[in-house]
Coordinates of C-alpha atoms in Angstrom, one line a residue:
X26 CA 0.0 0.0 0.0
X27 CA 3.0 2.3 -0.3
X28 CA 1.6 4.2 -3.2
X29 CA -1.7 5.0 -1.5
X30 CA -1.8 8.3 0.2
X31 CA -4.6 9.2 2.6
X32 CA -6.4 12.5 1.8
X33 CA -9.3 11.9 4.3
X34 CA -10.7 9.1 6.4
X35 CA -12.3 7.6 3.2
X36 CA -10.2 8.8 0.3
X37 CA -6.8 7.8 -1.0
X38 CA -4.9 9.2 -3.9
X39 CA -2.3 7.2 -5.7
X40 CA 0.2 7.1 -8.6
X41 CA -0.7 4.8 -11.4
X42 CA -1.9 1.4 -10.1
X43 CA -1.9 -2.0 -11.8
X44 CA -4.4 -4.8 -11.5
X45 CA -2.1 -6.3 -8.8
X46 CA -2.7 -3.3 -6.6
X47 CA -6.5 -4.0 -6.3
X48 CA -6.0 -6.6 -3.6
X49 CA -4.2 -4.0 -1.4
X50 CA -6.9 -1.5 -2.1
X51 CA -9.6 -4.0 -1.1
X52 CA -7.7 -4.7 2.2
X53 CA -7.7 -0.9 2.8
X54 CA -11.5 -0.9 2.6
X55 CA -11.7 0.6 -0.9
X56 CA -15.0 0.0 -2.5
X57 CA -14.6 2.5 -5.4
X58 CA -11.7 3.0 -7.7
X59 CA -11.6 6.3 -9.7
X60 CA -9.3 6.5 -12.7
X61 CA -8.4 10.1 -13.4
X62 CA -5.9 9.2 -16.1
X63 CA -6.8 9.2 -19.8
X64 CA -5.9 5.9 -21.6
X65 CA -2.9 6.0 -23.8
X66 CA -1.1 8.8 -21.9
X67 CA 2.0 6.6 -21.6
X68 CA 3.2 3.3 -23.2
X69 CA 3.7 1.5 -19.9
X70 CA 0.3 2.5 -18.6
X71 CA -2.2 -0.3 -18.0
X72 CA -5.5 0.3 -19.9
X73 CA -8.3 1.5 -17.7
X74 CA -10.4 -1.5 -18.8
X75 CA -7.8 -3.8 -17.1
X76 CA -8.0 -1.9 -13.9
X77 CA -11.8 -1.8 -14.1
X78 CA -12.0 -5.6 -14.7
X79 CA -9.8 -6.3 -11.7
X80 CA -11.7 -3.9 -9.5
X81 CA -15.1 -5.4 -10.5
X82 CA -13.7 -8.9 -10.0
X83 CA -12.8 -7.9 -6.5
X84 CA -16.3 -6.6 -5.9
X85 CA -15.4 -3.0 -6.2
X86 CA -17.0 -0.2 -8.2
X87 CA -15.0 1.7 -10.9
X88 CA -15.4 5.1 -12.4
X89 CA -13.3 6.8 -15.1
X90 CA -13.1 10.6 -14.8
X91 CA -10.1 11.4 -17.0
X92 CA -8.2 14.6 -16.7
X93 CA -6.0 15.3 -19.7
X94 CA -3.8 18.1 -20.8
X95 CA -6.7 20.5 -21.0
X96 CA -7.0 20.4 -17.3
X97 CA -10.1 20.4 -15.1
X98 CA -13.6 21.5 -15.9
X99 CA -16.9 21.7 -14.1
X100 CA -18.1 18.4 -15.5
X101 CA -15.1 16.6 -14.0
X102 CA -15.5 18.3 -10.7
X103 CA -19.2 17.4 -10.6
X104 CA -18.5 13.8 -11.6
X105 CA -15.9 13.5 -8.9
X106 CA -18.2 15.0 -6.3
X107 CA -21.0 12.6 -7.3
X108 CA -18.6 9.6 -7.2
X109 CA -17.4 10.5 -3.7
X110 CA -20.9 11.1 -2.4
X111 CA -22.2 7.8 -3.7
X112 CA -19.3 5.7 -2.5
X113 CA -20.2 3.0 -0.1
X114 CA -16.8 2.8 1.5
X115 CA -13.3 4.1 0.9
X116 CA -12.3 5.5 -2.4
X117 CA -9.0 5.1 -4.3
X118 CA -8.4 7.8 -7.0
X119 CA -5.4 7.5 -9.2
X120 CA -3.6 9.1 -12.1
X121 CA 0.1 9.2 -13.2
X122 CA 1.4 10.6 -9.9
X123 CA -1.7 11.1 -7.8
X124 CA -1.6 14.9 -8.3
X125 CA -4.5 15.2 -10.7
X126 CA -6.6 12.9 -8.4
X127 CA -5.7 15.1 -5.4
X128 CA -6.5 18.3 -7.2
X129 CA -9.8 17.0 -8.5
X130 CA -10.7 15.7 -4.9
X131 CA -9.8 19.2 -3.6
X132 CA -12.1 20.9 -6.0
X133 CA -14.9 18.5 -5.2
X134 CA -14.4 19.1 -1.5
X135 CA -14.5 22.9 -2.0
X136 CA -17.7 22.5 -4.1
X137 CA -19.2 20.7 -1.0
X138 CA -18.3 23.7 1.2
X139 CA -15.2 22.3 3.0
X140 CA -12.8 24.9 4.3
X141 CA -10.0 25.6 1.8
X142 CA -7.3 25.6 4.5
X143 CA -8.4 22.2 5.6
X144 CA -8.4 20.9 2.1
X145 CA -4.9 22.3 1.5
X146 CA -3.6 20.9 4.7
X147 CA -5.0 17.4 4.0
X148 CA -3.4 17.4 0.5
X149 CA -0.1 18.6 1.9
X150 CA -0.1 15.9 4.6
X151 CA -0.4 13.4 1.7
X152 CA 2.5 15.0 -0.1
X153 CA 0.5 17.1 -2.7
X154 CA 0.3 20.8 -3.3
X155 CA -3.1 22.3 -4.3
X156 CA -1.5 25.7 -5.3
X157 CA -2.3 25.2 -9.0
X158 CA -6.0 25.1 -8.3
X159 CA -6.2 27.2 -5.0
X160 CA -8.1 30.1 -6.6
X161 CA -10.7 27.7 -7.9
X162 CA -10.9 26.0 -4.5
X163 CA -11.5 29.3 -2.8
X164 CA -14.1 30.3 -5.4
X165 CA -16.0 27.0 -5.1
X166 CA -15.9 27.0 -1.3
X167 CA -17.3 30.6 -1.3
X168 CA -20.0 29.7 -3.7
X169 CA -21.0 26.7 -1.6
X170 CA -21.3 28.9 1.5
X171 CA -23.6 31.2 -0.4

């Protein structure tokens, strides 16, 4: 489980996983795997369908919410928020390094009204920096508070 980094009590971010990592995720209580990496981004990257098949075989749900070079958009933030809200246990979100997953998690948390400082601190404790999306985090959190 060395690649899984805890963002909250129920959410882990991770660099690219393989089907072999699914067993460790299941042991960690993960019930939903979220793939934030577009297929074909790198030659050595396992296709999302292989990860999905392994997750489903282990009794876990799987969602693909890819974040490519164009960055984040409202549809991805909304999809991540919905996935996190509907999860029936812990969630493992992954991409190449875990950064995109963490940034998308951060935006979804802000959209739900969580304090931006708490979001940034949780990400930092997991080894990630939300600075690239901090203005959006602040805006989404302010919008959520009305």
